[in-house]
Amino acid sequence: MKKEKVIVIGSGPAGLTAALYTARARLEPIVVSGTQLGGQISITNEVENYPGFPEGTTGPELVELMRKQAEVFGARTVIDEVTKVDFTGGSPFTLETHSETYEAEAVIVTAGASPKRLGVPGEEEFIGRGVSFCATCDGFFFREKDVVVVGGGDSAMEESIFLTRFANQVDVVHRRDELRAGEALKRRAFTNDKLDFVWDTVVEEIVGNGKVEAIRTRNVKTGDTDERVTDGVFIFIGHYPNSSLFEGQLETDEPGYLIVDDKMMTSVPGVFAAGEIMDPVYRQIATSVGQGTAAAMMTERWLGGRE
Ligand code: NAP
């Protein structure tokens, strides 16, 4: 069993910032990366709203800079996944990964969120064969093809615009007749010649033979059903928190977001949380970075208070 002062679960902006701050406080944190080093921004192509980058940057570049900066001060990144935690006896806590068992005096949970599924037939079956949750990852495979995007928020618009670089045609299927996305993205979407909108419509089934060939849709106002031929279906309908690992151990709200107090502490003293696993509202890189900072500072204070 490896004994550590602080373990950070997750390596997105919240986790890497918590690592930077706890490393500078000489707590020698370990960051257990999770399945994707960098979390969601590692698959985000353009980042235009993170301060300090007037020309914009990319998710992978930002992650790399954040990781390097934390490591300069002694943070260690472990490419592994936490598979089990035991917070029941209080600090020190036990954490298991695929390859190691750790004991940690304090834990900062920054396990993030994952893309929501539509829950329709064909969705799971065709993942990687036409169904995607990441335009940055898969857009390239749809050069000169027709694709459908599902959703009406900022993510759907940002990713649709990105997809027009590759696809011939991008049809956005949205369940209402108004976008949730902010004005700037809306304007860019409405003025893009390759983007069309299918309003008041839900996807009921994704069909194909070995790969996606069409979607079956229903107009929610008229009840009319339709079949739309397409090569790909990109789904951007929000996220759910990755909190199942902590079920029964940390308090959550109804959708599963970890509940923290004003010191970023969860229901278990010594276990802190930051980023999208506890934040259903802001979900920005900048806010995750702020929450990671606060969680790290409170972790340091909590550990100091025990000495
Ligand atoms: P979101 O804002 O929650 O939007 C989800 C969209 O999917 C909504 O249009 C929603 O429809 C639709 N939807 C949800 N469930 C659905 C279902 N079962 N079937 C069909 N459609 C469904 O999620 P998001 O776009 O991922 O954005 C999340 C947060 O990140 C937001 O705060 C956003 O501002 C932020 N964000 C910001 C940027 C940026 O600033 N550049 C980029 C990406 C994300 P309704 O509208 O009818 O509810």
mmCIF file of N, CA and C in Angstrom, residues 252-303:
data_model
loop_
_atom_site.group_PDB
_atom_site.id
_atom_site.type_symbol
_atom_site.label_atom_id
_atom_site.label_comp_id
_atom_site.label_asym_id
_atom_site.label_seq_id
_atom_site.Cartn_x
_atom_site.Cartn_y
_atom_site.Cartn_z
ATOM 1 N N THR A 252 -24.858 13.276 -2.661
ATOM 2 C CA THR A 252 -25.048 13.906 -3.976
ATOM 3 C C THR A 252 -26.445 14.516 -4.018
ATOM 4 N N ASP A 253 -26.657 15.362 -5.038
ATOM 5 C CA ASP A 253 -28.020 15.833 -5.273
ATOM 6 C C ASP A 253 -28.740 14.807 -6.146
ATOM 7 N N GLU A 254 -29.929 15.112 -6.554
ATOM 8 C CA GLU A 254 -30.743 14.149 -7.295
ATOM 9 C C GLU A 254 -30.081 13.681 -8.611
ATOM 10 N N PRO A 255 -29.549 14.608 -9.435
ATOM 11 C CA PRO A 255 -28.887 14.115 -10.661
ATOM 12 C C PRO A 255 -27.526 13.464 -10.415
ATOM 13 N N GLY A 256 -27.008 13.520 -9.159
ATOM 14 C CA GLY A 256 -25.755 12.817 -8.866
ATOM 15 C C GLY A 256 -24.537 13.711 -8.697
ATOM 16 N N TYR A 257 -24.724 15.040 -8.723
ATOM 17 C CA TYR A 257 -23.577 15.938 -8.500
ATOM 18 C C TYR A 257 -23.182 15.898 -7.021
ATOM 19 N N LEU A 258 -21.883 15.835 -6.734
ATOM 20 C CA LEU A 258 -21.425 15.801 -5.343
ATOM 21 C C LEU A 258 -21.786 17.110 -4.658
ATOM 22 N N ILE A 259 -22.245 16.982 -3.426
ATOM 23 C CA ILE A 259 -22.586 18.179 -2.653
ATOM 24 C C ILE A 259 -21.364 18.580 -1.829
ATOM 25 N N VAL A 260 -20.975 19.854 -1.954
ATOM 26 C CA VAL A 260 -19.844 20.356 -1.155
ATOM 27 C C VAL A 260 -20.310 21.545 -0.323
ATOM 28 N N ASP A 261 -19.572 21.802 0.768
ATOM 29 C CA ASP A 261 -19.902 22.977 1.576
ATOM 30 C C ASP A 261 -19.138 24.186 1.031
ATOM 31 N N ASP A 262 -19.180 25.303 1.732
ATOM 32 C CA ASP A 262 -18.518 26.498 1.196
ATOM 33 C C ASP A 262 -16.995 26.411 1.265
ATOM 34 N N LYS A 263 -16.484 25.294 1.763
ATOM 35 C CA LYS A 263 -15.033 25.071 1.764
ATOM 36 C C LYS A 263 -14.665 23.937 0.805
ATOM 37 N N MET A 264 -15.554 23.652 -0.112
ATOM 38 C CA MET A 264 -15.346 22.630 -1.144
ATOM 39 C C MET A 264 -15.244 21.212 -0.568
ATOM 40 N N MET A 265 -15.666 21.052 0.699
ATOM 41 C CA MET A 265 -15.582 19.733 1.325
ATOM 42 C C MET A 265 -16.888 18.966 1.089
ATOM 43 N N THR A 266 -16.743 17.690 0.774
ATOM 44 C CA THR A 266 -17.911 16.837 0.571
ATOM 45 C C THR A 266 -18.475 16.458 1.946
ATOM 46 N N SER A 267 -19.406 15.517 1.946
ATOM 47 C CA SER A 267 -20.012 15.084 3.211
ATOM 48 C C SER A 267 -19.027 14.317 4.096
ATOM 49 N N VAL A 268 -17.861 13.955 3.550
ATOM 50 C CA VAL A 268 -16.845 13.259 4.351
ATOM 51 C C VAL A 268 -15.676 14.217 4.606
ATOM 52 N N PRO A 269 -15.386 14.547 5.863
ATOM 53 C CA PRO A 269 -14.260 15.439 6.160
ATOM 54 C C PRO A 269 -12.955 14.886 5.587
ATOM 55 N N GLY A 270 -12.230 15.745 4.865
ATOM 56 C CA GLY A 270 -10.972 15.320 4.250
ATOM 57 C C GLY A 270 -11.127 14.930 2.791
ATOM 58 N N VAL A 271 -12.371 14.817 2.329
ATOM 59 C CA VAL A 271 -12.620 14.552 0.898
ATOM 60 C C VAL A 271 -13.232 15.811 0.299
ATOM 61 N N PHE A 272 -12.503 16.403 -0.634
ATOM 62 C CA PHE A 272 -12.933 17.651 -1.253
ATOM 63 C C PHE A 272 -13.334 17.358 -2.707
ATOM 64 N N ALA A 273 -14.038 18.294 -3.332
ATOM 65 C CA ALA A 273 -14.430 18.084 -4.729
ATOM 66 C C ALA A 273 -14.387 19.399 -5.479
ATOM 67 N N ALA A 274 -14.127 19.312 -6.784
ATOM 68 C CA ALA A 274 -14.069 20.501 -7.634
ATOM 69 C C ALA A 274 -14.384 20.101 -9.069
ATOM 70 N N GLY A 275 -14.816 21.077 -9.850
ATOM 71 C CA GLY A 275 -15.063 20.833 -11.273
ATOM 72 C C GLY A 275 -16.450 20.274 -11.538
ATOM 73 N N GLU A 276 -16.606 19.674 -12.693
ATOM 74 C CA GLU A 276 -17.948 19.321 -13.169
ATOM 75 C C GLU A 276 -18.632 18.222 -12.377
ATOM 76 N N ILE A 277 -17.898 17.516 -11.530
ATOM 77 C CA ILE A 277 -18.563 16.487 -10.717
ATOM 78 C C ILE A 277 -19.411 17.123 -9.613
ATOM 79 N N MET A 278 -19.143 18.408 -9.316
ATOM 80 C CA MET A 278 -19.931 19.084 -8.275
ATOM 81 C C MET A 278 -20.606 20.355 -8.812
ATOM 82 N N ASP A 279 -20.430 20.617 -10.104
ATOM 83 C CA ASP A 279 -20.909 21.892 -10.644
ATOM 84 C C ASP A 279 -21.823 21.684 -11.852
ATOM 85 N N PRO A 280 -23.125 21.667 -11.639
ATOM 86 C CA PRO A 280 -24.025 21.509 -12.775
ATOM 87 C C PRO A 280 -24.297 22.830 -13.496
ATOM 88 N N VAL A 281 -23.774 23.925 -12.984
ATOM 89 C CA VAL A 281 -24.183 25.239 -13.478
ATOM 90 C C VAL A 281 -23.185 25.882 -14.434
ATOM 91 N N TYR A 282 -21.962 26.093 -13.983
ATOM 92 C CA TYR A 282 -21.033 26.926 -14.772
ATOM 93 C C TYR A 282 -20.288 26.115 -15.826
ATOM 94 N N ARG A 283 -19.665 25.039 -15.423
ATOM 95 C CA ARG A 283 -19.061 24.084 -16.338
ATOM 96 C C ARG A 283 -18.122 24.720 -17.364
ATOM 97 N N GLN A 284 -17.308 25.637 -16.915
ATOM 98 C CA GLN A 284 -16.327 26.272 -17.785
ATOM 99 C C GLN A 284 -14.930 25.863 -17.325
ATOM 100 N N ILE A 285 -13.954 25.948 -18.223
ATOM 101 C CA ILE A 285 -12.583 25.641 -17.811
ATOM 102 C C ILE A 285 -12.179 26.614 -16.703
ATOM 103 N N ALA A 286 -12.519 27.881 -16.901
ATOM 104 C CA ALA A 286 -12.111 28.902 -15.924
ATOM 105 C C ALA A 286 -12.742 28.653 -14.550
ATOM 106 N N THR A 287 -14.001 28.222 -14.522
ATOM 107 C CA THR A 287 -14.627 27.984 -13.217
ATOM 108 C C THR A 287 -14.071 26.697 -12.581
ATOM 109 N N SER A 288 -13.799 25.698 -13.393
ATOM 110 C CA SER A 288 -13.208 24.466 -12.854
ATOM 111 C C SER A 288 -11.838 24.750 -12.252
ATOM 112 N N VAL A 289 -11.086 25.601 -12.934
ATOM 113 C CA VAL A 289 -9.766 25.987 -12.431
ATOM 114 C C VAL A 289 -9.923 26.693 -11.076
ATOM 115 N N GLY A 290 -10.907 27.574 -10.971
ATOM 116 C CA GLY A 290 -11.158 28.290 -9.715
ATOM 117 C C GLY A 290 -11.568 27.334 -8.609
ATOM 118 N N GLN A 291 -12.432 26.394 -8.951
ATOM 119 C CA GLN A 291 -12.882 25.426 -7.934
ATOM 120 C C GLN A 291 -11.729 24.514 -7.503
ATOM 121 N N GLY A 292 -10.876 24.141 -8.464
ATOM 122 C CA GLY A 292 -9.707 23.317 -8.142
ATOM 123 C C GLY A 292 -8.770 24.055 -7.186
ATOM 124 N N THR A 293 -8.615 25.344 -7.433
ATOM 125 C CA THR A 293 -7.777 26.177 -6.558
ATOM 126 C C THR A 293 -8.351 26.188 -5.141
ATOM 127 N N ALA A 294 -9.648 26.454 -5.046
ATOM 128 C CA ALA A 294 -10.294 26.544 -3.734
ATOM 129 C C ALA A 294 -10.206 25.213 -2.996
ATOM 130 N N ALA A 295 -10.467 24.120 -3.715
ATOM 131 C CA ALA A 295 -10.423 22.796 -3.075
ATOM 132 C C ALA A 295 -9.021 22.501 -2.554
ATOM 133 N N ALA A 296 -7.996 22.869 -3.330
ATOM 134 C CA ALA A 296 -6.610 22.611 -2.910
ATOM 135 C C ALA A 296 -6.267 23.445 -1.675
ATOM 136 N N MET A 297 -6.681 24.692 -1.682
ATOM 137 C CA MET A 297 -6.372 25.555 -0.531
ATOM 138 C C MET A 297 -7.044 25.044 0.741
ATOM 139 N N MET A 298 -8.275 24.571 0.578
ATOM 140 C CA MET A 298 -9.005 24.062 1.744
ATOM 141 C C MET A 298 -8.437 22.724 2.207
ATOM 142 N N THR A 299 -7.929 21.937 1.265
ATOM 143 C CA THR A 299 -7.280 20.664 1.613
ATOM 144 C C THR A 299 -6.044 20.943 2.458
ATOM 145 N N GLU A 300 -5.259 21.893 1.995
ATOM 146 C CA GLU A 300 -4.033 22.248 2.729
ATOM 147 C C GLU A 300 -4.395 22.727 4.144
ATOM 148 N N ARG A 301 -5.418 23.561 4.215
ATOM 149 C CA ARG A 301 -5.823 24.095 5.523
ATOM 150 C C ARG A 301 -6.333 22.974 6.430
ATOM 151 N N TRP A 302 -7.123 22.077 5.846
ATOM 152 C CA TRP A 302 -7.691 20.966 6.632
ATOM 153 C C TRP A 302 -6.576 20.062 7.160
ATOM 154 N N LEU A 303 -5.609 19.743 6.292
ATOM 155 C CA LEU A 303 -4.499 18.891 6.732
ATOM 156 C C LEU A 303 -3.678 19.602 7.804
#
